[in-house]
Coordinates of C-alpha atoms in Angstrom, one line a residue:
M3 CA 35.7 -16.9 46.6
Q4 CA 36.8 -17.4 43.1
S5 CA 35.2 -15.3 40.1
I6 CA 33.2 -17.6 38.7
D7 CA 31.7 -18.0 42.1
I8 CA 31.2 -14.3 42.3
F9 CA 29.6 -13.9 38.7
I10 CA 27.1 -16.9 39.7
M11 CA 25.8 -15.5 43.0
A12 CA 26.0 -11.4 41.0
T13 CA 23.7 -13.0 38.6
R14 CA 21.3 -14.3 41.3
W15 CA 21.0 -11.0 43.0
I16 CA 20.4 -9.3 39.8
F17 CA 17.7 -11.9 39.1
L18 CA 15.8 -12.0 42.1
V19 CA 16.1 -8.4 42.3
A20 CA 14.6 -7.8 38.7
L21 CA 11.8 -9.8 39.8
S22 CA 11.2 -8.0 42.8
Y23 CA 10.9 -4.8 40.2
Y24 CA 8.0 -6.2 38.6
V25 CA 6.5 -7.4 41.8
M26 CA 6.6 -4.5 43.3
I27 CA 5.4 -1.9 39.8
N28 CA 2.2 -4.4 39.7
L29 CA 1.6 -3.9 43.4
Q30 CA 2.5 0.2 43.0
W31 CA -0.1 0.2 40.4
Y32 CA -3.1 -1.5 42.0
H33 CA -2.6 0.2 45.5
Y34 CA -0.3 -2.6 47.1
K35 CA -3.7 -5.6 46.9
V36 CA -2.2 -8.6 46.1
T37 CA -5.3 -10.2 45.1
R38 CA -6.0 -6.9 42.8
V39 CA -2.8 -7.8 41.3
L40 CA -3.2 -11.6 40.7
F41 CA -6.8 -11.8 40.0
R42 CA -8.0 -8.5 38.5
H43 CA -4.3 -7.2 36.2
H44 CA -5.9 -6.1 33.1
K45 CA -2.8 -8.5 31.0
Q46 CA -2.5 -11.3 33.2
K47 CA 0.2 -12.5 30.0
W48 CA 2.3 -9.9 31.7
H49 CA 2.7 -12.0 34.7
L50 CA 3.3 -15.2 32.7
F51 CA 6.2 -13.8 30.7
Y52 CA 8.0 -11.9 33.1
F53 CA 7.3 -13.9 36.1
V54 CA 5.5 -17.0 36.1
L55 CA 8.3 -18.2 33.0
P56 CA 11.3 -17.2 34.6
V57 CA 10.9 -18.1 38.2
L58 CA 10.2 -21.9 36.4
Y59 CA 13.4 -21.8 34.4
F60 CA 15.2 -20.6 37.5
I61 CA 13.9 -23.4 39.8
F62 CA 14.2 -26.2 36.8
I63 CA 17.0 -25.6 34.5
P64 CA 20.2 -27.0 35.9
N65 CA 22.9 -23.8 36.5
N66 CA 25.0 -24.1 32.8
L67 CA 26.1 -21.7 30.7
Y68 CA 22.3 -21.8 28.8
F69 CA 21.2 -21.2 32.0
Y70 CA 22.6 -17.7 32.9
I71 CA 22.4 -17.2 28.8
G72 CA 18.8 -17.2 29.7
L73 CA 18.7 -15.0 32.6
Y74 CA 20.5 -12.4 31.1
L75 CA 17.8 -12.7 28.0
Y76 CA 15.1 -11.9 30.7
L77 CA 16.9 -9.6 32.4
I78 CA 17.4 -7.5 28.8
L79 CA 13.5 -8.0 27.5
L80 CA 12.7 -6.7 31.6
G81 CA 14.4 -3.7 30.5
I82 CA 13.1 -2.9 27.4
W83 CA 9.4 -3.9 29.0
I84 CA 10.0 -0.8 31.7
F85 CA 11.5 1.0 29.5
H86 CA 8.2 1.2 27.2
L87 CA 5.9 1.7 30.8
S88 CA 3.8 5.0 30.8
K89 CA 3.9 4.4 34.4
R90 CA 7.1 3.1 36.3
L91 CA 7.8 2.7 39.4
V92 CA 7.7 5.2 42.2
L93 CA 10.6 5.3 44.9
T94 CA 8.4 5.9 47.8
S95 CA 9.1 5.7 50.9
R96 CA 7.4 1.9 51.1
V97 CA 8.9 0.9 48.5
L98 CA 12.7 1.3 49.7
R99 CA 11.7 0.3 53.2
F100 CA 10.6 -2.8 50.8
F101 CA 13.8 -3.6 49.1
G102 CA 16.1 -2.4 52.7
L103 CA 13.8 -5.7 54.0
Y104 CA 14.7 -7.5 51.0
I105 CA 18.2 -7.1 50.3
A106 CA 19.0 -8.3 54.1
F107 CA 17.1 -10.9 53.4
I108 CA 18.5 -12.1 50.1
L109 CA 22.2 -11.5 51.7
F110 CA 20.9 -13.9 55.2
N111 CA 19.8 -16.3 52.8
E112 CA 23.2 -16.7 50.7
L113 CA 25.2 -16.7 54.4
L114 CA 22.9 -20.0 54.9
L115 CA 23.3 -21.9 51.6
L116 CA 27.2 -20.5 51.3
R117 CA 28.2 -23.5 51.3
I118 CA 26.1 -25.3 49.1
T119 CA 27.3 -24.9 45.1
E120 CA 25.6 -27.9 43.6
Y121 CA 22.1 -27.5 41.8
S122 CA 19.0 -28.8 43.4
F123 CA 15.8 -26.8 42.3
L124 CA 14.5 -27.0 45.9
I125 CA 17.6 -25.0 47.1
Q126 CA 16.9 -22.8 43.6
I127 CA 13.3 -22.3 45.6
V128 CA 15.1 -21.1 48.7
H129 CA 16.7 -18.8 47.0
L130 CA 12.9 -17.1 46.3
F131 CA 12.2 -17.3 49.9
P132 CA 13.3 -13.8 50.4
L133 CA 10.8 -12.4 48.0
V134 CA 8.0 -14.4 49.8
I135 CA 9.2 -12.9 53.4
S136 CA 9.6 -9.1 52.4
I137 CA 6.7 -9.0 51.1
A138 CA 4.9 -10.6 53.7
L139 CA 6.8 -8.5 56.1
S140 CA 6.7 -5.0 54.5
S141 CA 2.9 -5.3 54.7
L142 CA 2.7 -6.1 57.9
L143 CA 5.3 -3.4 58.7
E144 CA 3.3 -0.8 56.4
K145 CA 0.3 -1.6 58.3
I146 CA 1.8 -0.8 61.9
L147 CA 3.7 2.0 60.3
L148 CA -0.8 3.3 58.6
N149 CA -1.5 2.9 62.4
R150 CA 1.2 5.3 64.2
Y151 CA 0.0 7.7 61.3
K152 CA -3.2 7.3 61.6
K153 CA -3.4 8.1 65.4
L154 CA -0.9 11.3 64.7
A155 CA -3.4 12.6 62.2
L156 CA -6.3 11.7 64.4
D157 CA -4.4 13.9 67.0
K158 CA -3.8 16.6 64.7
L159 CA -7.1 16.8 63.6
S160 CA -8.5 17.2 67.8
S161 CA -6.2 19.9 68.3
M162 CA -8.3 21.8 65.7
P163 CA -11.7 21.8 67.4
N164 CA -13.0 24.4 64.8
L165 CA -12.2 23.0 61.6
T166 CA -14.7 22.2 59.4
I167 CA -14.3 19.6 57.1
I168 CA -16.1 18.6 54.1
A169 CA -15.7 15.0 52.5
I170 CA -16.8 14.6 48.9
T171 CA -17.4 11.5 46.7
G172 CA -19.3 9.9 44.2
S173 CA -18.1 8.1 40.8
Y174 CA -17.3 11.1 38.6
G175 CA -16.3 14.5 38.9
K176 CA -14.8 14.1 42.5
T177 CA -11.6 16.2 42.1
S178 CA -13.1 19.2 39.5
L179 CA -15.5 19.1 42.2
K180 CA -13.1 19.8 44.9
N181 CA -11.3 22.5 43.1
F182 CA -14.2 24.3 42.1
L183 CA -15.2 24.2 45.8
F184 CA -11.9 25.7 46.8
Q185 CA -11.7 28.0 44.3
I186 CA -15.1 29.8 45.9
L187 CA -13.8 29.7 49.1
Q188 CA -10.2 30.7 49.2
E189 CA -10.7 33.8 49.4
S190 CA -13.4 34.0 52.0
F191 CA -11.8 31.4 54.6
K192 CA -8.2 30.1 55.4
V193 CA -9.2 26.8 53.2
Y194 CA -7.2 23.7 52.2
A195 CA -8.0 20.5 50.2
T196 CA -6.5 17.4 49.4
P197 CA -3.4 17.7 46.4
R198 CA -4.1 16.5 43.1
S199 CA -6.5 13.1 43.0
V200 CA -5.4 12.4 46.7
N201 CA -8.3 10.3 47.8
T202 CA -7.3 7.1 49.7
L203 CA -6.7 6.3 53.4
T204 CA -3.3 6.5 53.6
G205 CA -3.1 9.4 51.1
I206 CA -5.3 11.5 53.3
I207 CA -3.6 10.5 56.5
A208 CA -0.1 11.6 55.1
D209 CA -1.9 14.9 53.6
I210 CA -3.2 15.8 57.3
N211 CA 0.4 15.3 59.1
Q212 CA 2.7 16.9 56.4
N213 CA 0.4 19.3 54.8
L214 CA -2.6 20.6 57.0
S215 CA -1.8 23.7 58.7
P216 CA -3.5 24.4 62.3
L217 CA -4.7 27.7 61.2
T218 CA -6.9 26.2 58.7
D219 CA -10.4 26.7 59.0
I220 CA -11.6 24.6 56.0
Y221 CA -10.6 21.2 54.8
I222 CA -11.9 19.8 51.7
V223 CA -11.5 15.7 51.5
E224 CA -11.9 14.3 48.4
A225 CA -12.9 10.3 49.2
G226 CA -12.5 7.7 47.0
A227 CA -13.4 4.0 47.1
R228 CA -12.4 0.9 44.7
G229 CA -14.7 -1.5 47.7
S230 CA -16.6 -1.4 50.9
G231 CA -15.7 0.1 53.9
D232 CA -12.9 2.3 51.7
I233 CA -14.9 5.2 52.8
K234 CA -16.3 4.2 55.8
E235 CA -12.5 4.2 57.1
I236 CA -12.0 7.5 56.0
V237 CA -15.2 9.0 57.2
D238 CA -14.0 7.4 60.7
L239 CA -10.6 9.1 60.1
I240 CA -11.6 12.8 59.2
S241 CA -15.1 12.9 60.6
P242 CA -16.8 15.5 58.3
Q243 CA -19.3 17.6 59.2
V244 CA -20.3 18.1 55.4
A245 CA -20.6 15.3 52.6
I246 CA -21.3 16.2 49.4
V247 CA -22.2 13.3 47.1
G248 CA -21.8 13.9 43.2
K249 CA -23.7 12.2 40.5
I250 CA -23.0 8.0 41.3
G251 CA -23.0 5.5 38.2
E252 CA -21.2 2.8 36.8
A253 CA -18.0 3.4 37.3
H254 CA -15.3 0.6 38.5
I255 CA -18.0 -1.2 38.3
E256 CA -15.5 -4.2 37.5
Y257 CA -14.8 -3.6 41.3
F258 CA -18.0 -3.2 42.1
K259 CA -20.3 -5.6 40.5
S260 CA -23.2 -3.6 40.6
L261 CA -24.4 -0.4 41.0
E262 CA -26.3 -0.9 43.9
N263 CA -22.9 -1.8 45.0
I264 CA -21.8 1.1 44.6
Y265 CA -24.1 3.3 46.2
S266 CA -24.1 1.0 49.6
A267 CA -20.1 2.2 49.0
K268 CA -20.4 5.8 48.5
Y269 CA -23.3 6.7 51.1
E270 CA -20.9 5.4 53.5
I271 CA -19.5 8.8 54.1
L272 CA -23.0 9.8 55.2
E273 CA -21.9 7.5 58.7
S274 CA -20.1 10.1 59.7
A275 CA -20.8 10.7 63.5
A276 CA -20.4 14.8 63.2
L277 CA -22.4 14.6 59.9
N278 CA -24.4 18.2 59.9
Q279 CA -25.9 18.4 56.1
A280 CA -25.7 16.4 53.3
Y281 CA -25.5 17.7 49.4
I282 CA -26.4 15.0 46.7
Y283 CA -27.0 15.0 43.3
K284 CA -30.6 15.0 42.8
D285 CA -30.8 12.5 40.2
N286 CA -29.1 10.0 42.2
I287 CA -30.5 7.5 44.2
Q288 CA -31.4 9.1 48.1
P289 CA -30.7 7.5 50.8
T290 CA -33.3 6.1 53.3
H291 CA -31.3 6.4 56.3
C292 CA -29.2 9.2 56.9
S293 CA -29.7 12.0 60.4
A294 CA -27.8 14.6 58.4
R295 CA -30.0 17.5 56.8
I296 CA -30.3 16.7 53.2
I297 CA -29.9 18.9 50.2
N298 CA -30.2 17.9 46.9
F299 CA -28.4 19.5 43.7
P300 CA -28.7 21.6 41.8
Q301 CA -31.5 23.8 42.1
D302 CA -34.2 24.2 39.5
V303 CA -30.7 25.0 36.6
S304 CA -31.8 26.1 33.3
G305 CA -30.8 28.1 30.3
I306 CA -27.9 25.7 30.2
V307 CA -25.2 27.0 26.7
A308 CA -21.8 24.6 26.8
T309 CA -19.6 25.6 23.8
L310 CA -15.5 25.7 23.1
E311 CA -15.4 28.9 24.4
G312 CA -17.0 28.4 27.7
T313 CA -20.2 27.0 29.8
S314 CA -23.4 29.7 31.1
F315 CA -26.8 28.7 33.3
T316 CA -29.4 29.8 35.3
L317 CA -29.5 28.3 38.7
K318 CA -31.6 28.9 42.1
V319 CA -29.3 29.9 44.6
G320 CA -31.4 30.9 48.3
G321 CA -34.9 30.9 46.1
K322 CA -33.4 33.3 43.8
K323 CA -32.6 32.9 40.3
L324 CA -29.0 34.2 39.4
D325 CA -27.2 34.1 36.2
F326 CA -23.5 32.1 36.0
Q327 CA -20.9 32.7 33.1
T328 CA -18.0 30.4 33.6
R329 CA -14.5 29.3 31.1
I330 CA -15.0 25.6 32.3
L331 CA -16.4 23.4 29.5
G332 CA -18.9 20.9 29.6
S333 CA -22.4 21.0 30.5
F334 CA -21.7 18.3 33.0
N335 CA -19.5 20.8 35.1
V336 CA -22.7 22.6 35.8
I337 CA -23.5 19.8 38.5
N338 CA -20.2 19.9 40.0
I339 CA -20.1 23.8 40.2
S340 CA -23.7 24.0 41.6
A341 CA -23.3 21.8 44.1
A342 CA -20.0 24.0 44.9
I343 CA -22.7 27.3 44.9
A344 CA -24.7 25.7 47.3
V345 CA -22.6 24.6 50.0
A346 CA -20.7 27.9 49.3
K347 CA -23.9 29.5 49.9
D348 CA -24.6 28.0 53.3
L349 CA -21.3 28.9 53.9
G350 CA -22.1 33.0 53.6
V351 CA -20.5 33.6 50.5
S352 CA -22.5 36.4 48.6
D353 CA -24.8 36.0 45.6
E354 CA -22.8 38.5 44.3
Q355 CA -19.4 36.8 45.1
L356 CA -20.8 33.4 43.8
V357 CA -21.6 34.8 40.3
K358 CA -18.1 36.8 40.5
K359 CA -16.1 33.5 41.5
V360 CA -17.7 31.1 39.0
K361 CA -16.6 33.0 36.2
K362 CA -13.5 33.5 37.2
L363 CA -12.9 29.6 37.6
E364 CA -10.0 27.8 36.3
P365 CA -10.2 25.2 34.4
I366 CA -8.9 21.5 36.0
N367 CA -5.8 20.2 34.4
H368 CA -6.6 17.2 32.2
R369 CA -10.3 17.5 33.2
L370 CA -11.8 19.1 29.5
S371 CA -8.9 21.7 29.9
K372 CA -8.5 23.8 26.1
I373 CA -5.4 25.2 25.2
V374 CA -4.2 26.1 21.6
V375 CA -0.8 24.9 20.3
N376 CA 0.8 26.0 17.0
E377 CA -2.7 27.0 16.0
K378 CA -4.7 23.7 16.8
I379 CA -7.1 23.2 19.5
I380 CA -6.6 20.4 21.8
L381 CA -8.8 19.5 24.5
D382 CA -7.3 17.7 26.9
D383 CA -9.7 15.0 29.1
S384 CA -7.2 12.5 29.7
Y385 CA -8.4 12.1 33.3
N386 CA -11.9 11.9 32.7
G387 CA -13.1 8.1 32.2
N388 CA -17.0 8.1 32.2
L389 CA -19.1 7.8 29.7
D390 CA -21.2 10.8 30.1
G391 CA -18.1 12.6 30.5
M392 CA -17.2 11.3 27.2
L393 CA -19.9 12.0 25.4
E394 CA -20.3 15.7 26.5
A395 CA -16.5 16.1 25.2
V396 CA -17.1 14.5 21.5
R397 CA -20.2 16.7 21.7
L398 CA -18.2 19.8 21.9
S399 CA -15.6 18.9 19.6
S400 CA -18.9 18.5 16.7
L401 CA -18.5 22.1 16.9
H402 CA -15.7 22.8 15.6
K403 CA -15.5 23.5 11.8
G404 CA -12.4 21.8 10.4
K405 CA -10.7 18.0 10.9
K406 CA -11.0 17.0 13.8
I407 CA -9.3 13.9 16.3
I408 CA -9.3 12.1 18.7
V409 CA -7.2 10.2 20.9
T410 CA -8.4 7.4 22.9
P411 CA -8.4 3.7 24.8
G412 CA -11.7 4.0 25.4
L413 CA -13.8 3.5 29.1
V414 CA -11.6 1.6 31.8
E415 CA -13.2 -0.4 34.2
S416 CA -16.6 0.2 32.6
S417 CA -19.2 -2.3 30.4
K418 CA -18.9 -3.1 26.7
E419 CA -22.4 -1.1 26.3
A420 CA -20.3 2.2 27.5
N421 CA -17.9 1.1 25.0
I422 CA -20.3 0.9 22.3
A423 CA -22.1 4.0 22.9
L424 CA -19.1 5.8 23.1
A425 CA -17.4 4.3 19.8
E426 CA -21.4 5.3 18.1
A427 CA -20.5 8.9 19.2
I428 CA -17.0 9.2 17.5
D429 CA -18.3 7.5 14.9
K430 CA -20.6 10.1 13.9
V431 CA -18.1 13.4 14.9
F432 CA -14.4 12.2 13.9
D433 CA -12.3 12.0 11.1
L434 CA -9.4 10.4 12.7
A435 CA -9.6 8.1 15.6
I436 CA -6.5 7.0 17.2
I437 CA -7.1 3.8 19.7
T438 CA -4.2 3.5 22.2
G439 CA -3.9 0.4 24.5
E440 CA -5.1 -3.1 23.8
L441 CA -8.0 -3.0 26.2
N442 CA -10.8 -2.0 23.9
S443 CA -9.4 -1.9 20.7
R444 CA -11.3 -4.6 18.9
L445 CA -15.0 -3.2 20.2
L446 CA -13.8 0.3 19.2
R447 CA -12.5 -0.9 16.3
K448 CA -15.6 -2.8 15.1
H449 CA -18.3 -0.1 16.1
I450 CA -15.8 2.8 14.8
H451 CA -16.5 3.0 10.6
N452 CA -16.4 6.4 9.2
P453 CA -12.7 8.3 11.0
Q454 CA -9.5 6.9 9.4
K455 CA -8.5 4.4 12.2
I456 CA -5.2 3.7 14.1
I457 CA -4.5 1.5 16.6
L458 CA -1.3 2.4 18.9
K459 CA -0.1 -0.4 21.3
D460 CA 2.9 2.1 22.1
K461 CA 1.7 5.5 23.0
T462 CA 5.7 6.7 22.7
H463 CA 4.8 7.1 19.0
I464 CA 1.7 9.1 19.5
E465 CA 3.8 12.5 19.3
H466 CA 4.9 11.8 15.5
I467 CA 1.4 10.1 14.5
L468 CA -0.1 13.8 15.7
K469 CA 2.8 16.0 14.0
T470 CA 2.4 13.9 10.8
A471 CA -1.7 13.9 10.9
T472 CA -2.7 17.1 12.1
D473 CA -2.6 20.6 10.6
S474 CA -3.1 24.5 11.8
G475 CA -7.1 24.6 12.5
N476 CA -7.6 20.8 13.6
L477 CA -9.0 20.0 16.7
I478 CA -7.6 16.9 18.8
L479 CA -9.6 15.7 21.8
F480 CA -7.6 13.6 24.3
A481 CA -10.5 11.4 25.6
N482 CA -9.4 9.4 29.0
D483 CA -6.2 7.8 29.3
A484 CA -4.8 4.5 30.0
P485 CA -1.5 3.6 31.2
S486 CA 0.4 1.2 29.4
Y487 CA -0.3 -1.7 32.1
I488 CA -4.1 -1.2 30.9

């Protein structure tokens, strides 16, 4: 094979692998749902620049000098794009299996076309077949493997007949509620909770198989949903005896289309055949069909005082009013803490221990956690993406007497009205608003008038801006954080 042929083949391989990288990173961002990548992507122009136009160029431009210059220019631009991403491709087992299949099909395709050296747009199209075939076969393979891993998880759970499973869902605060309940129960029981924000069927199956100890007394599972049936699949797997439904609202409304659909999806958690008790936030629309006993929370909560130092409140627990103090910030967290208290009480934790445990609760990272760095107060609420929580973070920030700065992309997967409400609250409190990303930048800029505004499309510059724009004694609120693909 001549050196020119090697160069042509190598260039083609590099281009095809680069295309597959773009495809896989988008699939990973959107949980491997092809329809979401195609129709619900937040930056459709990326598909045009990094996939559609390069593919058309590859197919219809003859193989000459300019053709290869164009391909390498694309590779450079794609490399720059990857460099500026805040969330890059994670080389999971699934991704590695895909690339293994893909490389094998590229090689097989090259062997079939080895003797064809002349340009033809039909031949160029054939060079793209391995990508399509690999995506389809990879999806089929993952379904087969998931069914196998699901059976292993079911077998493991069936071998633990004394295990109590608590499933948690809701639109807001699932992860915080899970962590608060874990902290309150951990000294009284052998308790384990799904890590971080693991809340999908595949993540829970992996967690059961890899991390759940046979000695566990209580397994706390966070159940998330982006569509109808997602939580039902989780419930069918784990069959929880206890369900907790936190506050339900318009989070992910772009996926569910209506609040009624969100309620329907969240209340799938009540369909567990083993369900004994369901703890449901009192202001939710209550379910009409639930065979288990329903307990509403919080019960007679009063005297809520939420400051930058912590939160205190009075709550009726088992017919008795108890006073609680916690370092956890945000009045909305009283809802999550009260749910954890109600469940722990029914599991036998004493009133004295409840008060003690709530006082010792540790803040959850990136969920209205407070740190002081170089005499600057930082409120890290970057994992919070709901209006009520963000408005509370703004209110807490208003209690600070010095200069106040907010860094936010606004609300993601929410309504225009919610972002306007957030902008109006920001306008009354902050001296500087740094708006990140493009999704809500125009809307927020239009409704924020008083603070100085900085529109930041590339978050790599945020550290430099904050160093130059802030001094000791300032408060910086990181309110929500959207990845660069949003």
